[in-house]
Short mmCIF file of C-alpha atoms in Angstrom, two decimals:
data_model
loop_
_atom_site.label_atom_id
_atom_site.label_comp_id
_atom_site.label_asym_id
_atom_site.label_seq_id
_atom_site.Cartn_x
_atom_site.Cartn_y
_atom_site.Cartn_z
CA MET A 1015 0.01 -0.01 0.00
CA GLU A 1016 1.14 3.52 -0.62
CA THR A 1017 0.78 4.60 3.00
CA THR A 1018 2.73 1.57 4.16
CA ASP A 1019 5.49 2.33 1.66
CA ARG A 1020 5.71 5.94 2.79
CA LEU A 1021 6.18 4.92 6.38
CA ALA A 1022 8.64 2.20 5.34
CA ALA A 1023 10.64 5.08 3.61
CA MET A 1024 11.71 5.96 7.15
CA PHE A 1025 14.34 3.24 6.61
CA PRO A 1026 16.25 4.23 3.46
CA GLU A 1027 18.49 1.92 1.47
CA SER A 1028 21.81 3.68 1.83
CA SER A 1029 25.13 2.48 3.11
CA ARG A 1030 26.09 6.10 3.85
CA ASN A 1031 22.94 6.52 6.02
CA ALA A 1032 23.72 3.27 7.85
CA ALA A 1033 27.29 4.30 8.54
CA LEU A 1034 26.30 7.74 9.93
CA SER A 1035 23.52 6.29 12.01
CA TRP A 1036 25.85 3.62 13.53
CA LEU A 1037 28.43 6.35 14.24
CA LEU A 1038 25.81 8.34 16.13
CA VAL A 1039 24.80 5.22 17.98
CA GLY A 1040 28.40 4.65 19.03
CA LEU A 1041 28.61 8.28 20.28
CA LEU A 1042 25.40 7.66 22.20
CA VAL A 1043 27.00 4.66 23.92
CA LEU A 1044 30.02 6.77 24.77
CA GLY A 1045 27.70 9.53 26.03
CA ALA A 1046 25.99 6.97 28.27
CA ILE A 1047 29.31 5.83 29.64
CA GLY A 1048 30.30 9.45 30.29
CA GLY A 1049 26.95 10.17 31.88
CA GLY A 1050 27.39 7.22 34.20
CA TRP A 1051 30.86 8.50 35.16
CA LEU A 1052 29.35 11.88 35.95
CA GLU A 1053 26.35 10.35 37.74
CA ALA A 1054 23.94 11.95 35.21
CA TYR A 1055 21.65 8.95 35.33
CA ALA A 1056 18.78 10.57 33.46
CA SER A 1057 21.03 11.06 30.48
CA VAL A 1058 22.22 7.50 30.74
CA LEU A 1059 18.70 6.15 30.75
CA PHE A 1060 17.65 8.29 27.76
CA ALA A 1061 20.81 7.33 25.81
CA LEU A 1062 20.21 3.61 26.39
CA VAL A 1063 16.58 3.87 25.28
CA ALA A 1064 17.65 5.84 22.21
CA VAL A 1065 20.24 3.16 21.33
CA ALA A 1066 17.57 0.43 21.70
CA VAL A 1067 15.14 2.28 19.44
CA ALA A 1068 17.65 3.25 16.83
CA THR A 1069 19.13 -0.26 16.57
CA ALA A 1070 15.81 -2.19 16.71
CA PRO A 1071 15.32 -2.32 12.85
CA ALA A 1072 18.86 -3.73 12.32
CA ILE A 1073 18.27 -6.30 15.06
CA ARG A 1074 14.84 -7.16 13.78
CA PHE A 1075 16.03 -7.85 10.21
CA ARG A 1076 19.57 -8.98 11.20
CA ASP A 1077 20.96 -6.47 8.78
CA LEU A 1078 23.28 -3.67 9.85
CA THR A 1079 22.21 -1.49 6.96
CA VAL A 1080 18.59 -1.21 8.14
CA MET A 1081 18.77 1.91 10.18
CA PRO A 1082 16.57 5.01 10.59
CA PRO A 1083 17.60 8.23 8.82
CA TRP A 1084 20.78 9.52 10.31
CA TYR A 1085 19.35 13.04 10.86
CA PHE A 1086 16.61 11.63 13.03
CA VAL A 1087 19.16 9.71 15.07
CA PHE A 1088 21.21 12.92 15.33
CA LEU A 1089 18.18 14.86 16.66
CA VAL A 1090 17.66 12.08 19.24
CA ALA A 1091 21.38 12.03 20.18
CA LEU A 1092 22.00 15.79 20.21
CA PRO A 1093 21.17 16.57 23.88
CA VAL A 1094 23.06 13.53 25.23
CA LEU A 1095 26.12 14.30 23.04
CA TRP A 1096 26.08 18.02 24.02
CA GLU A 1097 25.81 17.19 27.73
CA ALA A 1098 28.77 14.75 27.40
CA PHE A 1099 31.02 16.71 24.98
CA GLY A 1100 29.64 20.26 24.77
CA PRO A 1101 31.60 23.23 26.21
CA GLN A 1102 28.66 24.43 28.24
CA PRO A 1103 25.13 23.31 29.12
CA LEU A 1104 22.31 23.82 26.67
CA VAL A 1105 20.45 27.07 27.39
CA THR A 1106 17.14 25.97 26.04
CA GLY A 1107 14.85 23.00 26.67
CA ILE A 1108 13.68 22.88 23.05
CA VAL A 1109 16.49 20.55 21.90
CA PRO A 1110 15.90 17.87 24.57
CA ALA A 1111 12.13 18.09 23.96
CA LEU A 1112 12.67 17.70 20.21
CA ALA A 1113 14.87 14.68 20.91
CA LEU A 1114 12.05 13.16 22.95
CA GLY A 1115 9.57 13.77 20.12
CA THR A 1116 11.85 12.29 17.48
CA LEU A 1117 12.46 9.25 19.67
CA GLY A 1118 8.73 8.82 20.08
CA LEU A 1119 8.32 9.07 16.31
CA LEU A 1120 10.86 6.39 15.60
CA ALA A 1121 9.28 4.08 18.17
CA VAL A 1122 5.79 4.59 16.60
CA VAL A 1123 7.10 3.87 13.04
CA GLU A 1124 8.96 0.80 14.27
CA LEU A 1125 5.80 -0.42 15.94
CA HIS A 1126 4.00 0.10 12.65
CA ARG A 1127 6.55 -2.10 10.86
CA PHE A 1128 7.02 -4.81 13.48
CA THR A 1129 3.58 -5.25 14.97
CA SER A 1130 -0.10 -5.37 13.94
CA LEU A 1131 -0.33 -1.57 14.45
CA ARG A 1132 -1.11 0.16 11.12
CA LEU A 1133 -0.78 3.90 10.64
CA VAL A 1134 -0.88 6.46 7.81
CA PRO A 1135 1.48 9.42 7.56
CA TRP A 1136 -0.93 12.17 8.67
CA PHE A 1137 -1.85 10.09 11.80
CA SER A 1138 1.90 9.56 12.50
CA VAL A 1139 2.34 13.34 12.49
CA VAL A 1140 -0.44 13.74 15.07
CA LEU A 1141 1.02 11.02 17.21
CA THR A 1142 4.43 12.66 17.07
CA VAL A 1143 3.02 15.78 18.69
CA VAL A 1144 0.97 13.80 21.26
CA VAL A 1145 3.88 11.48 22.13
CA THR A 1146 6.25 14.42 22.60
CA LEU A 1147 3.97 16.02 25.16
CA ALA A 1148 3.21 12.72 26.80
CA MET A 1149 6.85 11.81 27.17
CA ILE A 1150 7.79 15.17 28.80
CA GLY A 1151 4.84 14.84 31.24
CA LEU A 1152 5.80 11.21 32.05
CA LEU A 1153 9.41 12.17 32.47
CA ASN A 1154 8.58 14.76 35.08
CA ILE A 1155 6.22 12.36 36.89
CA PHE A 1156 9.15 9.90 37.10
CA ARG A 1157 11.53 12.64 38.31
CA TRP A 1158 9.17 13.80 41.04
CA THR A 1159 8.34 10.27 42.15
CA SER A 1160 12.01 9.39 42.35
CA ASP A 1161 12.77 12.53 44.36
CA THR A 1162 9.86 11.87 46.70
CA LEU A 1163 10.48 8.14 47.26
CA LEU A 1164 14.15 7.74 46.76
CA GLY A 1165 15.57 11.11 47.80
CA THR A 1166 17.04 12.02 44.41
CA THR A 1167 17.19 15.62 43.24
CA PHE A 1168 15.99 15.55 39.63
CA LEU A 1169 13.26 18.15 40.44
CA LEU A 1170 13.20 18.70 44.18
CA ASP A 1171 16.67 20.21 44.41
CA GLY A 1172 16.20 22.74 47.25
CA ARG A 1173 14.39 25.49 45.30
CA SER A 1174 10.91 26.63 46.34
CA GLN A 1175 7.86 24.70 45.15
CA ASP A 1176 6.82 27.71 42.98
CA ALA A 1177 10.25 28.13 41.44
CA ILE A 1178 10.49 24.46 40.44
CA ASN A 1179 6.93 24.55 39.12
CA ALA A 1180 7.72 27.60 36.98
CA ALA A 1181 10.78 25.81 35.56
CA VAL A 1182 8.69 22.74 34.70
CA MET A 1183 6.02 24.89 32.99
CA ILE A 1184 8.81 26.50 30.82
CA GLU A 1185 9.99 22.94 30.03
CA PHE A 1186 6.42 21.95 29.10
CA SER A 1187 6.18 25.04 26.87
CA TYR A 1188 9.36 24.03 25.08
CA ALA A 1189 7.87 20.61 24.63
CA VAL A 1190 4.75 22.08 22.94
CA VAL A 1191 6.97 24.01 20.52
CA ALA A 1192 9.26 21.01 19.92
CA GLY A 1193 6.28 18.70 19.43
CA LEU A 1194 4.81 20.97 16.74
CA LEU A 1195 8.29 21.27 15.16
CA ALA A 1196 8.78 17.49 15.23
CA GLY A 1197 5.38 17.06 13.67
CA PHE A 1198 6.28 19.56 10.91
CA VAL A 1199 9.63 17.81 10.28
CA VAL A 1200 7.81 14.50 9.91
CA PHE A 1201 5.25 16.08 7.55
CA VAL A 1202 8.04 17.55 5.40
CA HIS A 1203 9.89 14.21 5.41
CA PHE A 1204 6.86 12.39 4.04
CA ARG A 1205 6.14 15.15 1.52
CA LEU A 1206 9.67 15.49 0.15
CA SER A 1207 11.36 12.15 0.77
CA ASP A 1208 12.22 10.35 -2.45
CA THR A 1209 14.71 8.00 -0.84
CA GLU A 1210 14.46 4.41 -2.01
CA THR A 1211 13.06 2.24 0.72
CA HIS A 1212 15.34 -0.45 2.06
CA PRO A 1213 14.24 -3.74 0.41
CA ARG A 1214 14.36 -5.65 3.70
CA VAL A 1215 11.80 -3.30 5.16
CA ALA A 1216 9.65 -2.73 2.11
CA GLY A 1217 9.62 -6.40 1.32
CA SER A 1218 8.88 -7.62 4.82
CA SER A 1219 5.44 -8.94 5.46
CA PRO A 1220 3.79 -7.13 8.29
CA PRO A 1221 2.12 -9.25 11.00
CA HIS A 1222 -1.26 -10.43 9.73
CA HIS A 1223 -4.49 -9.10 11.20
CA ASP A 1224 -8.03 -9.47 10.15
CA GLY A 1225 -9.38 -6.00 9.37
CA ASP A 1226 -12.68 -6.72 11.11
CA ASP A 1227 -11.47 -8.94 13.96
CA ASP A 1228 -11.68 -6.18 16.55
CA ARG A 1229 -13.81 -3.57 14.78
CA SER A 1230 -17.04 -5.11 16.01
CA VAL A 1231 -17.26 -4.87 19.76
CA ASP A 1232 -20.34 -5.58 21.84
CA ALA A 1233 -21.72 -2.34 23.25
CA VAL A 1234 -22.77 -1.92 26.85
CA VAL A 1235 -25.13 0.92 27.79
CA LEU A 1236 -23.98 2.83 30.83
CA SER A 1237 -27.48 3.82 31.81
CA ASP A 1238 -28.33 0.14 32.16
CA ARG A 1239 -25.30 -0.54 34.38
CA LEU A 1240 -25.82 2.24 36.81
CA GLY A 1241 -28.79 0.59 38.51
CA ILE A 1242 -30.75 3.85 38.49
CA PRO A 1243 -33.89 4.39 36.41
CA ILE A 1244 -33.25 6.46 33.30
CA ALA A 1245 -35.74 9.05 34.50
CA ARG A 1246 -33.82 9.41 37.72
CA GLN A 1247 -30.55 9.80 35.80
CA ARG A 1248 -32.01 12.65 33.83
CA ALA A 1249 -33.42 14.19 37.05
CA LEU A 1250 -29.98 14.03 38.58
CA THR A 1251 -28.42 15.81 35.62
CA ARG A 1252 -31.08 18.53 35.81
CA ALA A 1253 -30.58 18.87 39.57
CA MET A 1254 -26.84 19.36 39.01
CA GLN A 1255 -27.60 22.03 36.40
CA LEU A 1256 -29.87 23.82 38.85
CA VAL A 1257 -27.25 23.73 41.60
CA LEU A 1258 -24.67 25.08 39.11
CA VAL A 1259 -27.04 27.96 38.25
CA GLY A 1260 -27.37 28.63 42.00
CA ILE A 1261 -23.57 28.73 42.31
CA PHE A 1262 -23.41 31.08 39.34
CA VAL A 1263 -25.87 33.42 41.09
CA TYR A 1264 -23.88 33.14 44.29
CA GLY A 1265 -20.75 34.05 42.40
CA LEU A 1266 -22.50 37.14 41.01
CA PHE A 1267 -23.72 38.12 44.45
CA VAL A 1268 -20.30 37.88 46.20
CA ARG A 1269 -18.43 39.07 43.05
CA ASP A 1270 -16.21 36.00 43.06
CA LEU A 1271 -14.68 35.76 39.61
CA PRO A 1272 -13.28 32.19 39.88
CA VAL A 1273 -16.64 30.78 41.16
CA LEU A 1274 -18.50 32.79 38.51
CA THR A 1275 -16.30 31.69 35.65
CA ASN A 1276 -16.15 28.04 36.61
CA ALA A 1277 -19.89 27.86 37.12
CA ALA A 1278 -20.64 29.43 33.80
CA LEU A 1279 -18.28 27.03 31.96
CA ALA A 1280 -19.68 24.05 33.86
CA ILE A 1281 -23.33 24.97 32.95
CA ALA A 1282 -22.34 25.24 29.27
CA ILE A 1283 -20.50 21.90 29.34
CA THR A 1284 -23.60 20.05 30.79
CA PHE A 1285 -25.57 21.01 27.71
CA ILE A 1286 -22.97 19.70 25.23
CA PRO A 1287 -24.32 16.06 25.28
CA ALA A 1288 -27.82 17.25 24.46
CA LEU A 1289 -26.55 19.45 21.64
CA LEU A 1290 -24.50 16.62 20.13
CA ARG A 1291 -27.45 14.25 20.35
CA ARG A 1292 -29.81 16.78 18.74
CA ASN A 1293 -27.55 18.26 16.07
CA TYR A 1294 -25.45 15.22 15.04
CA ALA A 1295 -27.72 12.32 16.20
CA LEU A 1296 -24.98 10.92 18.40
CA PRO A 1297 -26.19 8.25 20.82
CA ILE A 1298 -25.27 10.01 24.05
CA GLU A 1299 -27.61 8.28 26.47
CA PRO A 1300 -28.51 9.66 29.95
CA GLY A 1301 -25.75 7.70 31.69
CA LEU A 1302 -23.05 9.40 29.59
CA ALA A 1303 -24.63 12.81 30.06
CA LEU A 1304 -24.69 12.20 33.86
CA TRP A 1305 -20.98 11.29 33.69
CA VAL A 1306 -20.11 14.58 31.99
CA ALA A 1307 -22.36 16.63 34.32
CA SER A 1308 -20.90 14.95 37.43
CA ALA A 1309 -17.32 15.87 36.45
CA VAL A 1310 -18.00 19.59 36.07
CA PHE A 1311 -20.44 19.63 38.98
CA PHE A 1312 -17.94 18.32 41.52
CA HIS A 1313 -15.26 20.59 40.17
CA THR A 1314 -17.42 23.65 40.54
CA LEU A 1315 -18.37 22.64 44.06
CA GLY A 1316 -14.68 22.54 44.83
CA THR A 1317 -14.15 26.12 43.70
CA VAL A 1318 -16.79 27.29 46.24
CA ALA A 1319 -15.18 25.76 49.32
CA LEU A 1320 -14.33 22.08 49.12
CA TYR A 1321 -10.80 22.41 47.49
CA ASP A 1322 -9.64 24.32 50.54
CA ALA A 1323 -11.63 22.36 53.09
CA ILE A 1324 -10.81 18.75 51.95
CA ALA A 1325 -7.29 18.23 50.63
CA PRO A 1326 -7.95 15.00 48.67
CA TYR A 1327 -11.02 16.49 47.00
CA ASP A 1328 -8.81 17.77 44.22
CA HIS A 1329 -7.68 14.25 43.45
CA LEU A 1330 -11.30 13.11 43.01
CA THR A 1331 -12.20 15.91 40.59
CA HIS A 1332 -9.05 15.43 38.53
CA THR A 1333 -9.67 11.76 38.26
CA LEU A 1334 -13.30 12.25 37.28
CA SER A 1335 -12.55 15.09 34.81
CA ALA A 1336 -9.66 13.10 33.22
CA SER A 1337 -12.02 10.12 32.78
CA VAL A 1338 -14.48 12.30 30.75
CA VAL A 1339 -11.63 13.65 28.61
CA ALA A 1340 -10.23 10.14 28.12
CA ALA A 1341 -13.72 8.88 27.15
CA ALA A 1342 -13.99 11.54 24.49
CA GLY A 1343 -10.45 10.80 23.25
CA TYR A 1344 -11.24 7.07 23.07
CA ALA A 1345 -14.46 7.65 21.10
CA VAL A 1346 -12.59 9.83 18.60
CA LEU A 1347 -9.70 7.41 18.41
CA ARG A 1348 -11.88 4.41 17.76
CA ALA A 1349 -13.97 6.34 15.26
CA ILE A 1350 -10.78 6.99 13.23
CA HIS A 1351 -9.91 3.31 13.62
CA LEU A 1352 -13.27 2.31 12.23
CA HIS A 1353 -13.49 4.92 9.48
CA GLU A 1354 -9.95 4.83 8.06
CA ARG A 1355 -9.36 1.34 6.76
CA SER A 1356 -5.62 1.91 6.43
CA ILE A 1357 -5.39 2.51 10.17
CA HIS A 1358 -5.48 -0.47 12.47
CA LEU A 1359 -5.23 0.12 16.23
CA PRO A 1360 -5.05 -3.17 18.17
CA PRO A 1361 -6.32 -3.08 21.80
CA TRP A 1362 -2.80 -2.57 23.27
CA ALA A 1363 -2.26 0.46 20.96
CA MET A 1364 -5.59 1.96 21.82
CA PHE A 1365 -4.76 1.65 25.49
CA THR A 1366 -1.28 3.12 25.11
CA PHE A 1367 -2.40 5.99 22.91
CA LEU A 1368 -5.23 6.83 25.27
CA ILE A 1369 -2.82 7.19 28.19
CA ALA A 1370 -0.47 9.25 26.02
CA PHE A 1371 -3.41 11.48 24.98
CA ILE A 1372 -4.32 12.19 28.60
CA LEU A 1373 -0.69 12.92 29.48
CA ALA A 1374 -0.52 15.37 26.55
CA ILE A 1375 -3.75 17.05 27.51
CA GLY A 1376 -2.48 17.24 31.02
CA VAL A 1377 0.66 19.11 29.92
CA ILE A 1378 -1.35 21.59 27.86
CA TRP A 1379 -3.83 22.13 30.80
CA GLU A 1380 -1.04 22.74 33.27
CA ILE A 1381 0.56 25.30 30.95
CA LEU A 1382 -2.86 27.03 30.54
CA GLU A 1383 -3.38 26.99 34.31
CA PHE A 1384 0.05 28.46 34.90
CA ILE A 1385 -0.53 31.25 32.37
CA VAL A 1386 -3.89 32.16 33.84
CA ASP A 1387 -2.48 32.02 37.38
CA GLN A 1388 0.53 34.18 36.65
CA GLY A 1389 -1.44 36.58 34.51
CA ALA A 1390 -4.00 37.16 37.23
CA LEU A 1391 -1.35 37.74 39.81
CA ALA A 1392 0.44 40.20 37.51
CA LEU A 1393 -2.90 42.12 37.12
CA GLY A 1394 -3.70 41.95 40.83
CA MET A 1395 -6.72 39.76 40.30
CA GLU A 1396 -7.79 36.51 41.91
CA PRO A 1397 -6.92 33.77 39.45
CA VAL A 1398 -9.67 31.65 37.84
CA LEU A 1399 -7.22 28.73 37.69
CA ALA A 1400 -4.47 28.45 40.25
CA GLN A 1401 -1.38 26.36 40.82
CA HIS A 1402 0.21 25.63 44.17
CA GLY A 1403 3.67 24.43 43.45
CA ILE A 1404 5.29 21.48 41.75
CA ASP A 1405 3.76 18.89 44.12
CA ASP A 1406 0.26 20.10 43.17
CA THR A 1407 1.12 19.99 39.43
CA ILE A 1408 2.59 16.48 39.43
CA VAL A 1409 -0.06 14.97 41.69
CA ASP A 1410 -2.72 16.43 39.46
CA MET A 1411 -1.12 14.78 36.44
CA ILE A 1412 -0.85 11.45 38.25
CA PHE A 1413 -4.60 11.47 39.03
CA ASN A 1414 -5.23 12.42 35.38
CA VAL A 1415 -3.50 9.19 34.44
CA VAL A 1416 -5.60 7.30 37.05
CA GLY A 1417 -8.76 8.57 35.34
CA ALA A 1418 -7.44 7.52 31.93
CA LEU A 1419 -6.53 4.08 33.25
CA LEU A 1420 -10.05 3.64 34.66
CA VAL A 1421 -11.55 4.43 31.24
CA ALA A 1422 -9.02 2.39 29.26
CA THR A 1423 -9.48 -0.60 31.51
CA TRP A 1424 -13.24 -0.62 32.25
CA GLY A 1425 -14.96 2.24 30.48
CA THR A 1426 -14.47 1.67 26.80
CA LEU A 1427 -17.43 -0.71 26.46
CA TYR A 1428 -19.77 2.13 27.31
CA LEU A 1429 -18.39 4.22 24.39
CA VAL A 1430 -18.80 1.63 21.60
CA GLU A 1431 -22.10 3.02 20.20
CA LEU A 1432 -20.76 6.56 20.39
CA SER A 1433 -17.53 5.73 18.54
CA GLU A 1434 -19.44 3.82 15.88
CA ALA A 1435 -21.79 6.80 15.36
CA LEU A 1436 -18.81 9.11 15.12
CA ALA A 1437 -17.30 6.84 12.43
CA ALA A 1438 -20.64 6.90 10.54
CA LEU A 1439 -20.61 10.68 10.80
CA LEU A 1440 -17.11 10.87 9.37
CA GLU A 1441 -18.29 8.55 6.56
CA ASP A 1442 -21.16 10.90 5.73
CA ARG A 1443 -19.13 14.08 5.97
CA LEU A 1444 -15.97 12.88 4.15
CA GLY A 1445 -17.69 10.54 1.75
CA THR A 1446 -14.99 7.87 2.08
#
C-alpha cells in the first residue's frame, strides 16, 4: 500500500545513512558511559533507550544497513552528546524536547513495521506531537516520584515549590513548541522524501491481522449498568444544572470571579451532550450525560469551598474530569480506527495512545493553568485557575492518568455506540 511504503521510507536503502547512524549510536554509547561516570543517570537512561530504538530495525532484520535516517538519530542524540562533550550546558529545553519527540516518532514507526499496528503518515504526524507532550509529562512524573520516594534531586533540588513549578512549566512550553516542530519535520519528510526504501523493510510482510477482527465490539449501555432508572438519571443531571445555576448566582452576588467563571463554563458543558445528540444524532444516552455533568459539577463545588476544606477532594475531581476527557479521546480514536481502513489500532495500541493522549492534554492544561494564574497575579486579580507548586502539578497529572486508566480498563465498552456513530458521521461528511 502507498501509505505503508511511505512509512517504510523511514528506513532508506543507503550504506552512507547506515554508517552515519551507527556512528551516532556509538557516540550515544560513549555519552551513556560518560553520563554514568558523571552520575547523570537521566542522560544514561535516555541514551540507552535511544540506542535500543535506533538499533531495533537492524536487530529485527539482522541487517546492519537497516537503520533510521541519520538526521533523526542525530536529533535524538544531540542533547546527550552535548551534555557529554559540549563546552557548556544547553540554554534551552527545546532541543531535549525535540529529541524526545523524534524518539517517540521512531518508536511509533517501528511499531507500525514490526507489529499489527497500522498507521498512515498524517496520523503519524499527530501522534508525534501527542507523544512528545506525553513523554515530557511522564518524564517529570518519574523525576518527582524518584525525588519523593528515593531522595534524588532531579526536580526537588532545594528550590521553592513555585520556582520548580515555573521551571517545569517552561519545560512543558518548550515541549509544545518542539512537538509541533517535530510534527512539521515528519510532515516535510513524508512530503519530500524520495529515498528508495530499504528492500528488507519494504519487502517484509507485516504481521497479519483481520481487518474486522476487533472492529465489532459488543456495546454496553452505561445507563443500564448504573442501576438507576433512566428518568432518575435525567433528574440528577437537571438537579446538578440547577445547583450550578445557583452557584453562578452566588458568584455574582459575592463578586467572586473564579466561582462565577467556573460555574458558567460548567453549565455550558452540561448542555454539550444534548446538543451533540440533537444536532449530530450521536447516541449520548443519559448515563453518559450524567457522567459529564458529574465531572464539572464536583469541580465547581470545589471552587466554592471544598478544594480548601478537603485536601484529597482535588484528586477526586481530577480523576473524574480526566475520565471524561479520556472517554472523548477514546471515542474519537476508535472512530478513526473504524473509518480509516488503512489505520489499524489493536487493543494494546488503543490503551497506550489513550494514556499518551491524557498525558498530553495534562501538559497543555497545566501550561494554561500556569498562564492564567501568573497573568491574574500580575494584574492583581484573583486567578480563575491556580497552581500551588510542583507537588500540586505532578499529583494532578498522576490522578489524570488514574482517570485515563479507569476508562481504558473498564470504561471503553460504554463508548462503543458513540464511537461507531462518530465513524458513521465521518463517513457521511468525508464521503469515504
